Short mmCIF file of C-alpha atoms in Angstrom, two decimals:
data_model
loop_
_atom_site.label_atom_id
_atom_site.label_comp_id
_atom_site.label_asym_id
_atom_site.label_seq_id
_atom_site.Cartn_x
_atom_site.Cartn_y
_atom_site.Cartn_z
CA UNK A 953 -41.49 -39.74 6.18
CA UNK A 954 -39.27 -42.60 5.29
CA UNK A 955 -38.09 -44.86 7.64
CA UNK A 956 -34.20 -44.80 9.20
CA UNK A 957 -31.75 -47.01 9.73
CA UNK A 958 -31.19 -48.50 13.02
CA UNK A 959 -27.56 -48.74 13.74
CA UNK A 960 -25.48 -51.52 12.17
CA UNK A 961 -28.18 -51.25 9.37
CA UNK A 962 -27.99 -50.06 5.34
CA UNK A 963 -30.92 -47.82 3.97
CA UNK A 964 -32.42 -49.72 0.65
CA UNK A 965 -30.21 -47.19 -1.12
CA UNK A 966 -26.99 -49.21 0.13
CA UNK A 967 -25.93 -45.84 1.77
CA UNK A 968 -23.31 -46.49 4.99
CA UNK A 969 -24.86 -45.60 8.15
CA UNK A 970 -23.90 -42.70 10.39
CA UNK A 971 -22.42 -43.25 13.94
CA UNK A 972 -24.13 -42.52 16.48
CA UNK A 973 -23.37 -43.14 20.35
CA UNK A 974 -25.80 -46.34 20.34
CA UNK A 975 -23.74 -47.56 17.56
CA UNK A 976 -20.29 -46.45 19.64
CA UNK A 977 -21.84 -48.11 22.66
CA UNK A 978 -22.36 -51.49 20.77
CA UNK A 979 -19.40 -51.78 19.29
CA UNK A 980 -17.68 -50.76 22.73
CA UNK A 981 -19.63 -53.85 23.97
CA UNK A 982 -19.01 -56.41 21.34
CA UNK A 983 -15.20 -55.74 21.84
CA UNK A 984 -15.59 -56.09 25.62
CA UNK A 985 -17.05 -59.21 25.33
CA UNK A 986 -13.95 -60.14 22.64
CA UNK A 987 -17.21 -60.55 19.95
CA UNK A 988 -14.84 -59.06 16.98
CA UNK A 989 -17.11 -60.50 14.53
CA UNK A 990 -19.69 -58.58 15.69
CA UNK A 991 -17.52 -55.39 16.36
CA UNK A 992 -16.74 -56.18 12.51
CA UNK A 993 -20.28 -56.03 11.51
CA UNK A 994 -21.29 -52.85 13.37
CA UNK A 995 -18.12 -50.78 12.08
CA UNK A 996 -17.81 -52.24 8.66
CA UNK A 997 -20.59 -50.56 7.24
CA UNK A 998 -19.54 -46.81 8.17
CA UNK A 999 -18.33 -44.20 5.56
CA UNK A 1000 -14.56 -44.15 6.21
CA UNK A 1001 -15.03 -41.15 8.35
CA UNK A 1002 -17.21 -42.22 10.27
CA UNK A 1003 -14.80 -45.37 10.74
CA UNK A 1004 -11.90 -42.74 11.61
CA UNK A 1005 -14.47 -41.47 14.34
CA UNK A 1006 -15.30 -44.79 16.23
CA UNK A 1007 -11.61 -45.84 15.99
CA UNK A 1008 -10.41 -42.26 17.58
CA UNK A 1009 -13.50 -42.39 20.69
CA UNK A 1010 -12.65 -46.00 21.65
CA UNK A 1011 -10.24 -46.17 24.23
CA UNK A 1012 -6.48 -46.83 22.91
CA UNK A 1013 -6.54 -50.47 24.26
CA UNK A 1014 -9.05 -50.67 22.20
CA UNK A 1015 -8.23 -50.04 19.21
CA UNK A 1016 -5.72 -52.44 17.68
CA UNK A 1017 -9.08 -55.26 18.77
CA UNK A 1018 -11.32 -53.64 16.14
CA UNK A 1019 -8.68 -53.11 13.54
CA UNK A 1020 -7.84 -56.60 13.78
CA UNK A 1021 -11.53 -57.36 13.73
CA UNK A 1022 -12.08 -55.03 10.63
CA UNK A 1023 -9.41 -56.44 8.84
CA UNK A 1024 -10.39 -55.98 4.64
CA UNK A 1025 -13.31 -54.33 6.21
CA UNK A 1026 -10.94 -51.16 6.94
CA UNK A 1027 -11.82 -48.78 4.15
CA UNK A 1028 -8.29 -47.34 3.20
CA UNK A 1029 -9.55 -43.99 3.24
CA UNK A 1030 -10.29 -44.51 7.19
CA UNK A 1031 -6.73 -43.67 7.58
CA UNK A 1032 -6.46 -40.41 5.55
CA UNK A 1033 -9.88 -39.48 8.36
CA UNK A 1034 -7.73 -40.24 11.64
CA UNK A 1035 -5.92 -38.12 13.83
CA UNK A 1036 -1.92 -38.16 13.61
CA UNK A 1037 -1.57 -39.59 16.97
CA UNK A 1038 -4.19 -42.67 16.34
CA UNK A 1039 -2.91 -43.06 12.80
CA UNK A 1040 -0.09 -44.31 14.61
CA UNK A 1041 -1.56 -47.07 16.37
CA UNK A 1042 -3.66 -47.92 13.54
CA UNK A 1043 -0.78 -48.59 11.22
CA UNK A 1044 1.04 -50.44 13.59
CA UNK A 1045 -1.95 -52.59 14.39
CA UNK A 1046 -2.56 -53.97 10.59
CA UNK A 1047 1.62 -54.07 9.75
CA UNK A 1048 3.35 -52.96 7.20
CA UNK A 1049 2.29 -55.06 4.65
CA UNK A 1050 -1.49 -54.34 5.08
CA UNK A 1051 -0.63 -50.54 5.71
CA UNK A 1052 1.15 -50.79 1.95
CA UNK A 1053 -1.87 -52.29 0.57
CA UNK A 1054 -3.85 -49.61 2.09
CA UNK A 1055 -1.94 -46.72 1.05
CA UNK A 1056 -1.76 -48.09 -2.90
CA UNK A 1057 -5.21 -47.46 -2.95
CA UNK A 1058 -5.71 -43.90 -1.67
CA UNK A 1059 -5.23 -41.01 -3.93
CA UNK A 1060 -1.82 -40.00 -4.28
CA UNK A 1061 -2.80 -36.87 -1.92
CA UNK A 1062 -4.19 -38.50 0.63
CA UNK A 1063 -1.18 -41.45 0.78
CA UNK A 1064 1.26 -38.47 0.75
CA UNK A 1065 -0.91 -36.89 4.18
CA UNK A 1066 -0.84 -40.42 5.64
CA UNK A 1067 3.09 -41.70 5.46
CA UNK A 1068 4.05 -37.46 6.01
CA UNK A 1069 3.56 -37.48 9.76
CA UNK A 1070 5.34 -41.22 10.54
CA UNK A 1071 9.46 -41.51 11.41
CA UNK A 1072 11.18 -42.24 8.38
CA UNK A 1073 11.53 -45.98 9.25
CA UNK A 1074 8.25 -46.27 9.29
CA UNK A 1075 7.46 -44.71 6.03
CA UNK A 1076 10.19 -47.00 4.16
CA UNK A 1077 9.03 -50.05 5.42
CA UNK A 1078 5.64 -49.61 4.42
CA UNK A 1079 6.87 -47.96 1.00
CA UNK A 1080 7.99 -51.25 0.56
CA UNK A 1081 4.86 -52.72 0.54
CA UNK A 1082 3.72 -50.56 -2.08
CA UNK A 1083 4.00 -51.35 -6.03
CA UNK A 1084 6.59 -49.57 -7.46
CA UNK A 1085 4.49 -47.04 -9.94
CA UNK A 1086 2.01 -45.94 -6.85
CA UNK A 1087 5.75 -45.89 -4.38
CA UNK A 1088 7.31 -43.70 -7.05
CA UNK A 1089 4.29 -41.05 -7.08
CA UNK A 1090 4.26 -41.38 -3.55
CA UNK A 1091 7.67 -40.87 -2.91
CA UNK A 1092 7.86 -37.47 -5.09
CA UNK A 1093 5.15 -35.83 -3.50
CA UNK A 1094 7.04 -36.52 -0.27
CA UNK A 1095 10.18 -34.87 -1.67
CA UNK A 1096 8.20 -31.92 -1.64
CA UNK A 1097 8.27 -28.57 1.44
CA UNK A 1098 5.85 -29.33 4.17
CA UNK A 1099 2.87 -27.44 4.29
CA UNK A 1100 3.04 -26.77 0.08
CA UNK A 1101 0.81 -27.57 -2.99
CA UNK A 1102 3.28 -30.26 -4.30
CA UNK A 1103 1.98 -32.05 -0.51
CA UNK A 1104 -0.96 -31.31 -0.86
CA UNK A 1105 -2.05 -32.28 -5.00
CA UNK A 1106 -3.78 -35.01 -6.79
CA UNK A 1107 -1.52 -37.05 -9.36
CA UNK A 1108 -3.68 -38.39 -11.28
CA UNK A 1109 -4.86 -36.13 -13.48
CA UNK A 1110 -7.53 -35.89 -16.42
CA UNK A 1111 -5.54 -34.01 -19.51
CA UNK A 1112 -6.32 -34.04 -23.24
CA UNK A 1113 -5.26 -32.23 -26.04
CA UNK A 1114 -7.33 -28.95 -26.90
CA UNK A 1115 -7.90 -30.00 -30.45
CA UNK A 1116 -9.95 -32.92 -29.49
CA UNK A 1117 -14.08 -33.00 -29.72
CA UNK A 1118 -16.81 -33.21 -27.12
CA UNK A 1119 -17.22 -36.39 -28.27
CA UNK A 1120 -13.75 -37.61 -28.55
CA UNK A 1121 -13.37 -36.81 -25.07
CA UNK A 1122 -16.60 -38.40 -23.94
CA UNK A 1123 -15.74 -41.50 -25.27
CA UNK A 1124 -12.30 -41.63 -23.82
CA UNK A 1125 -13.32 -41.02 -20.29
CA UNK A 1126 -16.00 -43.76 -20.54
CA UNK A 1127 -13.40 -46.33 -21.96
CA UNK A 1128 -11.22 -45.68 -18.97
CA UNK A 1129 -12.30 -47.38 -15.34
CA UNK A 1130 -8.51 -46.19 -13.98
CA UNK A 1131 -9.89 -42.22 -13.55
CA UNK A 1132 -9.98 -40.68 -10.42
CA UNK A 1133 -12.94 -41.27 -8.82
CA UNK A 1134 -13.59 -37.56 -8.17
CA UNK A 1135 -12.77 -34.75 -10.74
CA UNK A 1136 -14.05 -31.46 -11.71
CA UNK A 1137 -11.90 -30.21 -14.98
CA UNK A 1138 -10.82 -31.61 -17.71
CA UNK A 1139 -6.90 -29.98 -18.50
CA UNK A 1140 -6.23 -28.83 -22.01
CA UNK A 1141 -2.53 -29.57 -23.18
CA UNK A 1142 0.00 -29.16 -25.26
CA UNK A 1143 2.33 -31.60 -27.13
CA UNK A 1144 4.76 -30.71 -24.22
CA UNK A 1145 1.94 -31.38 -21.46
CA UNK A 1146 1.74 -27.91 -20.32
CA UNK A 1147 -1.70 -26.76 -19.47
CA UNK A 1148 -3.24 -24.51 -21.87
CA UNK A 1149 -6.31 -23.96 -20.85
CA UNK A 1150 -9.44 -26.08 -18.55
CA UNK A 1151 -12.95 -27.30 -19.53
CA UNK A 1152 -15.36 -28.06 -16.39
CA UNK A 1153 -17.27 -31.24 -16.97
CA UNK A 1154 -20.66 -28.60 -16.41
CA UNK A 1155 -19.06 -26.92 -19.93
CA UNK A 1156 -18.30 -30.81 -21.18
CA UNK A 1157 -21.94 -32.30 -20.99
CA UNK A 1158 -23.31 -28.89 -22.25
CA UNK A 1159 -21.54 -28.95 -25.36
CA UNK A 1160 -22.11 -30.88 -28.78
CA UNK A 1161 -20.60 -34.00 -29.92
CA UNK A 1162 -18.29 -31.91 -32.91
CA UNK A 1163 -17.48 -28.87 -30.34
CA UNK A 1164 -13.68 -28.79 -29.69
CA UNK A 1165 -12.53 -28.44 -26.48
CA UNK A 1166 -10.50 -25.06 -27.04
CA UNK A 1167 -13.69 -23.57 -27.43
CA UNK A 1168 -15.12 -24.82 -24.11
CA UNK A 1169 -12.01 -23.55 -21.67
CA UNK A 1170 -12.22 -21.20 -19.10
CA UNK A 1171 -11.02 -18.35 -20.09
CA UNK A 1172 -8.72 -18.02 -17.13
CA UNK A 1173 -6.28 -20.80 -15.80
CA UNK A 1174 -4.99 -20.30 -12.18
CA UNK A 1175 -1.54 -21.98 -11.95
CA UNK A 1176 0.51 -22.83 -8.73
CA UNK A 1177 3.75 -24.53 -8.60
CA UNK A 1178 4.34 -27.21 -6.54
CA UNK A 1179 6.52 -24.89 -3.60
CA UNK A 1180 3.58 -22.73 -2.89
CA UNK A 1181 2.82 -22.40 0.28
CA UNK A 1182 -1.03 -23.74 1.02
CA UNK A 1183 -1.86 -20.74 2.94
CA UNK A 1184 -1.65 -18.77 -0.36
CA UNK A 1185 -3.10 -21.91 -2.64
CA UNK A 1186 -6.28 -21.27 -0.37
CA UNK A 1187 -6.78 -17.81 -0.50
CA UNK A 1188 -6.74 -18.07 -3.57
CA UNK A 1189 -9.24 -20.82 -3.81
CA UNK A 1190 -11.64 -18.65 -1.61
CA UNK A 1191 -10.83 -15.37 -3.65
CA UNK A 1192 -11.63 -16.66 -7.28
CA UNK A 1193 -14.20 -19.20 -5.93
CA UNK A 1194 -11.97 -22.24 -7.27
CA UNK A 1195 -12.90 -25.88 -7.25
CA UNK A 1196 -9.53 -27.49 -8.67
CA UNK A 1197 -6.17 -25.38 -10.11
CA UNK A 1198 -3.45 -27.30 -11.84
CA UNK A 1199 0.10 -27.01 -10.16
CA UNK A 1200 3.00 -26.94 -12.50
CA UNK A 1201 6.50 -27.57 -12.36
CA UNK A 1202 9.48 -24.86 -13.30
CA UNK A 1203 9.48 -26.60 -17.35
CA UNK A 1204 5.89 -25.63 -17.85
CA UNK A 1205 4.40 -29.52 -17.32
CA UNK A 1206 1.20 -29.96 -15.61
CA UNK A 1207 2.21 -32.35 -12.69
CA UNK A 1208 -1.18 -32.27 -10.35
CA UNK A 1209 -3.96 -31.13 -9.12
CA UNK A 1210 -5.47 -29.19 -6.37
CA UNK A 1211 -8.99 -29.89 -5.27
CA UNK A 1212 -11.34 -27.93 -2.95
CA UNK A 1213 -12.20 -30.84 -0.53
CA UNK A 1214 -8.29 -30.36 0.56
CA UNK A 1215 -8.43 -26.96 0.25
CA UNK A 1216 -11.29 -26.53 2.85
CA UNK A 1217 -9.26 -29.27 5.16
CA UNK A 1218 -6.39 -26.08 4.94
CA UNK A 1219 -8.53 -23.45 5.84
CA UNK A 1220 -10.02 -25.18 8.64
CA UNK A 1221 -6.59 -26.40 10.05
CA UNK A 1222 -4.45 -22.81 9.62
CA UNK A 1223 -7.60 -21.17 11.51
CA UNK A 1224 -7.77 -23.68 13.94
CA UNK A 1225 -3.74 -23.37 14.36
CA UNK A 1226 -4.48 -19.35 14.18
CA UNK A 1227 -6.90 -19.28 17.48
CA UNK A 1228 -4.59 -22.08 19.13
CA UNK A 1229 -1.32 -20.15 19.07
CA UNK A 1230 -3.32 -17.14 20.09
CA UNK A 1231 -3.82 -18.52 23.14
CA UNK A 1232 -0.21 -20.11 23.84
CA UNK A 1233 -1.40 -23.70 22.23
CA UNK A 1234 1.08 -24.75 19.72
CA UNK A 1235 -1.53 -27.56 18.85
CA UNK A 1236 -4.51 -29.16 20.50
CA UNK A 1237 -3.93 -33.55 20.06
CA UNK A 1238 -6.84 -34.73 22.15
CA UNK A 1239 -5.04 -38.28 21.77
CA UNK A 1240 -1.49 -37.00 22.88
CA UNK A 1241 -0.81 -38.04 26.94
CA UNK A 1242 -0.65 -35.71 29.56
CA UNK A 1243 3.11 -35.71 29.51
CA UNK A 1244 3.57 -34.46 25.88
CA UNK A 1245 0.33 -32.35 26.40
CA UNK A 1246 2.02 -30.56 29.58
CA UNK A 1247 5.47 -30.00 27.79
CA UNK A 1248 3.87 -28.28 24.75
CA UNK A 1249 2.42 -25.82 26.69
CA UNK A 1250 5.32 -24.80 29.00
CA UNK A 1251 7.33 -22.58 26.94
CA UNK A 1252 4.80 -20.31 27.17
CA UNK A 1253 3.32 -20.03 30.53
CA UNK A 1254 7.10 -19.63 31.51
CA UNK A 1255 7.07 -16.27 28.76
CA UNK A 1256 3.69 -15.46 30.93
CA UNK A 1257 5.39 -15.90 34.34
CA UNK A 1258 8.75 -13.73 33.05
CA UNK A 1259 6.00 -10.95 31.21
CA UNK A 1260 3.80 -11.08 34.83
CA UNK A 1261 7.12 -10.23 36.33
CA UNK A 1262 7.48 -6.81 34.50
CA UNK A 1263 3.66 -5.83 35.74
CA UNK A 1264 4.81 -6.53 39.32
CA UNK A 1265 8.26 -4.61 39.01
CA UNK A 1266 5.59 -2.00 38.08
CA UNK A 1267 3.73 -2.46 41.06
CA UNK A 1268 6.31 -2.86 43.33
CA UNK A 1269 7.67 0.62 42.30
CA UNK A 1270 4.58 2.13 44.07
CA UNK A 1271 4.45 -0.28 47.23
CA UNK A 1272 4.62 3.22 49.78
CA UNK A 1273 1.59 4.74 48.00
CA UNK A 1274 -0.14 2.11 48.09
CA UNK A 1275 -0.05 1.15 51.32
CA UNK A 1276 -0.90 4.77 52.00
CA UNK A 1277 -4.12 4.62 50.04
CA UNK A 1278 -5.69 1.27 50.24
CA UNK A 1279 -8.38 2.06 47.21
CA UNK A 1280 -5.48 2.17 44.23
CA UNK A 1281 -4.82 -1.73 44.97
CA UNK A 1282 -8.49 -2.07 44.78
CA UNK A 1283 -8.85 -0.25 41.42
CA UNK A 1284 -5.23 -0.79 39.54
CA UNK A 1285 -6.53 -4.42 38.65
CA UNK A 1286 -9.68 -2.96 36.72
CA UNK A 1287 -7.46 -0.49 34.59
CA UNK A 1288 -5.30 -3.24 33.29
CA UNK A 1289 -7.83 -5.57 32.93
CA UNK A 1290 -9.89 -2.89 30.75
CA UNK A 1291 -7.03 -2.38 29.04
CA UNK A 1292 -6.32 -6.51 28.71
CA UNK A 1293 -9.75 -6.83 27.35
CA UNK A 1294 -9.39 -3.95 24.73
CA UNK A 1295 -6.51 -4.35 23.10
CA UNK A 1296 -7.67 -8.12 22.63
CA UNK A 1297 -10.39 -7.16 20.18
CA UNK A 1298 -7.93 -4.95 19.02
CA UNK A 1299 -5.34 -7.86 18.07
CA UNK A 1300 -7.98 -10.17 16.83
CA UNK A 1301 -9.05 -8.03 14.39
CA UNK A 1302 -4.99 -7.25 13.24
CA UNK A 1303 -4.17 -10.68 13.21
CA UNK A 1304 -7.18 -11.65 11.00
CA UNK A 1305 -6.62 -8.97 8.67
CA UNK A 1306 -3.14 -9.69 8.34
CA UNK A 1307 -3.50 -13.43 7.90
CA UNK A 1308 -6.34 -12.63 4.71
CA UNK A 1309 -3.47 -9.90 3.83
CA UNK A 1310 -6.30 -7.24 3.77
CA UNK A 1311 -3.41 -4.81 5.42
CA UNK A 1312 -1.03 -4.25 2.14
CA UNK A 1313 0.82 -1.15 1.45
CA UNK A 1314 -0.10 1.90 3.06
CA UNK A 1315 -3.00 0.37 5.17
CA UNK A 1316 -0.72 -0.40 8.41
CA UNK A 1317 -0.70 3.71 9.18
CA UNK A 1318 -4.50 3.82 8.93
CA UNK A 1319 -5.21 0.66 10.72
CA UNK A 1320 -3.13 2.56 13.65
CA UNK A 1321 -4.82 6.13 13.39
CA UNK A 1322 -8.26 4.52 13.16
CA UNK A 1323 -7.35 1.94 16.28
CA UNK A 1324 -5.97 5.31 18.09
CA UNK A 1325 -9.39 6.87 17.47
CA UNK A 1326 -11.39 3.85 18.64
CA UNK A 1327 -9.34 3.80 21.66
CA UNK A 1328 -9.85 7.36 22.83
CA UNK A 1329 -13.61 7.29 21.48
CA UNK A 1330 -13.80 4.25 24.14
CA UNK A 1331 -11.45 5.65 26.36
CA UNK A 1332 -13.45 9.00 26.41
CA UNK A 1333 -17.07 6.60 27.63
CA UNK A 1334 -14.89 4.33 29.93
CA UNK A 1335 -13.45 7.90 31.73
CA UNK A 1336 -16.96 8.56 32.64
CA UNK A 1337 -17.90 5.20 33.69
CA UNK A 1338 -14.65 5.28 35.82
CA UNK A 1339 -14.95 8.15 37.08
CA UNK A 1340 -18.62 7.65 38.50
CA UNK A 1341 -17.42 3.96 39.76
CA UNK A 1342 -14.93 4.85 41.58
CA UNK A 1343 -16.61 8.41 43.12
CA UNK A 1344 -19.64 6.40 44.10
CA UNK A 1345 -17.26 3.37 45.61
CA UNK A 1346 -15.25 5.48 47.17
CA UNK A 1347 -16.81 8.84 47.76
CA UNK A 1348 -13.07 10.97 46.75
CA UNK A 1349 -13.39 13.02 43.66
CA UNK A 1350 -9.88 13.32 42.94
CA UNK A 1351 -9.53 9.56 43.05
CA UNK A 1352 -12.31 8.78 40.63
CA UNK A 1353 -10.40 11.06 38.17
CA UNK A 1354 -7.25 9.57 38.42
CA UNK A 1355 -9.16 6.40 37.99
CA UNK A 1356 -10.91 8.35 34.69
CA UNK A 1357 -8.14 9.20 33.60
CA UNK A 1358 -5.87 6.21 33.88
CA UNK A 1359 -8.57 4.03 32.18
CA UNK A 1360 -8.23 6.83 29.17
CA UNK A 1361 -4.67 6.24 28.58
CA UNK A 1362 -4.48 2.77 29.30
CA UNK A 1363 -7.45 2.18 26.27
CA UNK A 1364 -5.48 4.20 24.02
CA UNK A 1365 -2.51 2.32 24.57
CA UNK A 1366 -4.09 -1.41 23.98
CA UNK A 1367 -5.32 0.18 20.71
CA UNK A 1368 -2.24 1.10 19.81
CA UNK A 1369 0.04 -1.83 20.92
CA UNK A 1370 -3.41 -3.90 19.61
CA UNK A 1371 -2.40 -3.31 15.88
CA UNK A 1372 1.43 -2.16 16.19
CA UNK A 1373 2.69 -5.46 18.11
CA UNK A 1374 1.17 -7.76 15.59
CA UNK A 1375 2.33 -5.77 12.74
CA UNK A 1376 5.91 -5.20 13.63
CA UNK A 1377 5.95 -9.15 14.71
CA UNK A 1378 4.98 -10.05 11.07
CA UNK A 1379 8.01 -7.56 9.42
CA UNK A 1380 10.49 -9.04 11.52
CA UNK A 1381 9.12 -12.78 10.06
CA UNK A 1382 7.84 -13.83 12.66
CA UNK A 1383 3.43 -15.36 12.98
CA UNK A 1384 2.18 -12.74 14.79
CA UNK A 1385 -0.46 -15.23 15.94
CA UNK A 1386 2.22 -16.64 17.86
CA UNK A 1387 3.13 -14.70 20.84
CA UNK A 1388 0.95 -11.18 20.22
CA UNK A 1389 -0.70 -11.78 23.11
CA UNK A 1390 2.15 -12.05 25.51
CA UNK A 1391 3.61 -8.62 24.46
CA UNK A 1392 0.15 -7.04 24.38
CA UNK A 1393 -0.88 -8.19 27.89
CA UNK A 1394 2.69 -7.02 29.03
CA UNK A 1395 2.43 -3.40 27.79
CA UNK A 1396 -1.31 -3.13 28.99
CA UNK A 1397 -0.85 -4.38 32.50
CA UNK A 1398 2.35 -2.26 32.46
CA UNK A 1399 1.51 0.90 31.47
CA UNK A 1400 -2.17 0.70 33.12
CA UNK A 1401 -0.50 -0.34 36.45
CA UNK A 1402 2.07 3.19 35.79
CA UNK A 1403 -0.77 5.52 34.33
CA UNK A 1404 -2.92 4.67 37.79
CA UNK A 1405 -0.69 4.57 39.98
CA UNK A 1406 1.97 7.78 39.00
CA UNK A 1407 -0.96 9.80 38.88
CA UNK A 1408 -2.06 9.11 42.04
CA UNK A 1409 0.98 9.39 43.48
CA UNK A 1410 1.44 13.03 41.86
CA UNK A 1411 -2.18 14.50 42.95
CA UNK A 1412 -3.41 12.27 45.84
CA UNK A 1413 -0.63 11.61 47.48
#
């Protein structure tokens, strides 16, 4: 077995180290003890995301102390790695000036990611710190919608002409040092620079010298211009198994490039956004204070609080028969909560299916029927189960129906309002990942608290 690398130490194969927490604990030290140089020497030889890491778990006062310390030792690509919130502090720590430099150097993608999240005074003064060909790219990709391919592609590009040779082309990409350092395709064009066509480099070093490239191409080109939305770019990605797409503009011109390794950053941050909003999150910043952490999230626990409302109104409707019959407050909370739980898988699954657009045209009526079916098929086992619960609790056969048989209808309605809410919540334009949940817990407690409790009050009572 061949031996590691301690921390703050290269393999003979030059390869950056990996942090690890003795590595975070030294480099806590070093800056406690105001040794930057040290600090500098630990953290300098991290991959750049690695570097992102150990700037993010340091605490914020911190921070600015090792970026100072860094200094040229700050891979630029550390700040395409951070989180919004530290990015902040970073920049401000090096300047504007540095920050330019910095940016200048990134791919045009990642410098477009870096300056989209800061204030508009921010991003001009550090624009002007950038050359004016790299500001210019930068600056158009900007102009572009949030959250859309034009954000989101590569400028630089690799094109040639389809006429060219294997060996043409070969010879041209070695005589040029200024290609991006990571590339899969090379893009076939025409005299107007509209892609005709793609060769992967697997196809390039496969072929012979005198092959032309037209014969090479893929023989299908996925397009996207630069307004598409990157929830669609990446479906598509993971549909057609894609590694890079060309985006084009309305004349035909090929004016980027889409790669997988951003791709894969979309799919991980929509599902991550996905499951937040499901639960009432409208984003998780571990670096955000308490104060901005507490504000996001009270729009929605006061939605909660108006929603619990209706379920008590519900209750309160029934206060005489309850207080008549002590056993329906002890079994009302298990029929909504059955029902909570239920139409919960119910909306996962809805949510999921609507978000990889498996439920097209004529699939939302069978996605209800078959939910209806799963909900009496479990309602059907869960009247049994209630039924013998509550008889063996309570020893009153007519209660452990009622029980039986509110638990029936209350599992048929979560299956239903399970698929329907998110359905008719994505038709009206809204993300039915937003606030699904809210309606669905409202019309389970609701109509499981009614189901229980009028039909106890109609035949016990």
């Amino acid at each position: 077995m061949p031996p590691t690398a301690e921390a703050g130490e290269t393999t003979g194969l030059g390869e950056p180290v990996e942090l690890d927490e003795a590595l975070h604990r030294e480099v806590h030290e070093a800056l406690e003890e105001e040794n930057e140089p040290l600090a500098a020497a630990l953290a300098g030889q991290l991959h750049p995301a690695d570097q992102a890491a150990l700037i993010e778990r340091l605490e914020p006062r911190l921070r600015p102390e090792l970026v100072r310390a860094l200094g040229p030792q700050l891979d630029p690509e550390t700040l395409s790695y951070l989180d919004d919130t530290v990015r902040d502090d970073v920049l401000e720590a090096i300047g504007p000036k540095a920050a330019g430099a910095a940016v200048a150097q990134l791919d045009t993608d990642d410098a477009v990611e870096v300056l989209s999240e800061l204030e508009p005074e921010e991003q001009r003064a550090i624009l002007a710190e950038v050359p004016a060909p790299e500001r210019l790219v930068i600056e158009q990709g900007l102009a572009y919608p949030e959250y859309s391919a034009g954000r989101l592609m590569q400028r630089e590009v690799v094109a040639l002409p389809e006429f060219w040779t294997v060996g043409a082309a070969v010879d041209w990409l070695r005589a040029r040092p200024e290609l991006p350092d990571t590339f899969y395709d090379i893009y076939l064009v025409d005299p107007r620079f509209a892609p005709v066509g793609a060769v992967p480099l697997s196809h390039l070093v496969r072929g012979t010298r005198e092959a032309a490239l037209r014969d090479l191409r893929q023989k299908e080109l996925r397009s996207f211009s630069p307004e598409t939305d990157q929830e669609e770019v990446a479906r598509a990605f993971h549909r057609y198994g894609l590694v890079s797409a060309p985006v084009v503009g309305a004349d035909g011109r090929l004016l980027g490039v889409l790669t997988v390794d951003d791709i894969v950053n979309v799919i991980q941050e929509e599902a991550e956004e996905d499951f937040l909003r499901l639960g009432g999150v409208a984003e998780a910043d571990p670096y955000a204070s308490s104060l901005q952490t507490s504000l996001r999230r009270l729009p929605w626990l006061v939605v909660n609080l108006a929603t619990a409302i209706l379920a008590s109104l519900v209750i309160d409707q029934f206060e005489g028969q309850i207080a008549r019959l002590v056993a329906l407050a002890v079994l009302a909370p298990m029929v909504a909560s059955m029902g909570g739980n239920a139409g919960t898988q119910t909306l996962t699954v809805t949510v999921r299916a609507i978000a990889l657009r498996v439920i097209g045209q004529g699939v939302p009526l069978r996605a209800v029927r078959k939910e209806l079916v799963v909900g009496a098929l479990n309602g059907i086992v869960f009247f049994g189960i209630g039924w013998l619960t509550a008889f063996v609790w309570f020893r009153q056969a007519k209660l452990a129906l009622v029980f039986g048989a509110a638990m029936l209808v209350n599992l048929l309605a979560a299956g239903f309002a399970g698929v329907l809410i998110p359905l008719v919540l994505e038709r009206l334009g809204f993300d039915p990942a937003v606030s699904s949940g809210v309606f669905l817990t409202t019309v389970t407690d609701c109509v499981g608290f009614f189901a229980f409790l009028a039909l106890a009050a109609h035949f016990l009572l």
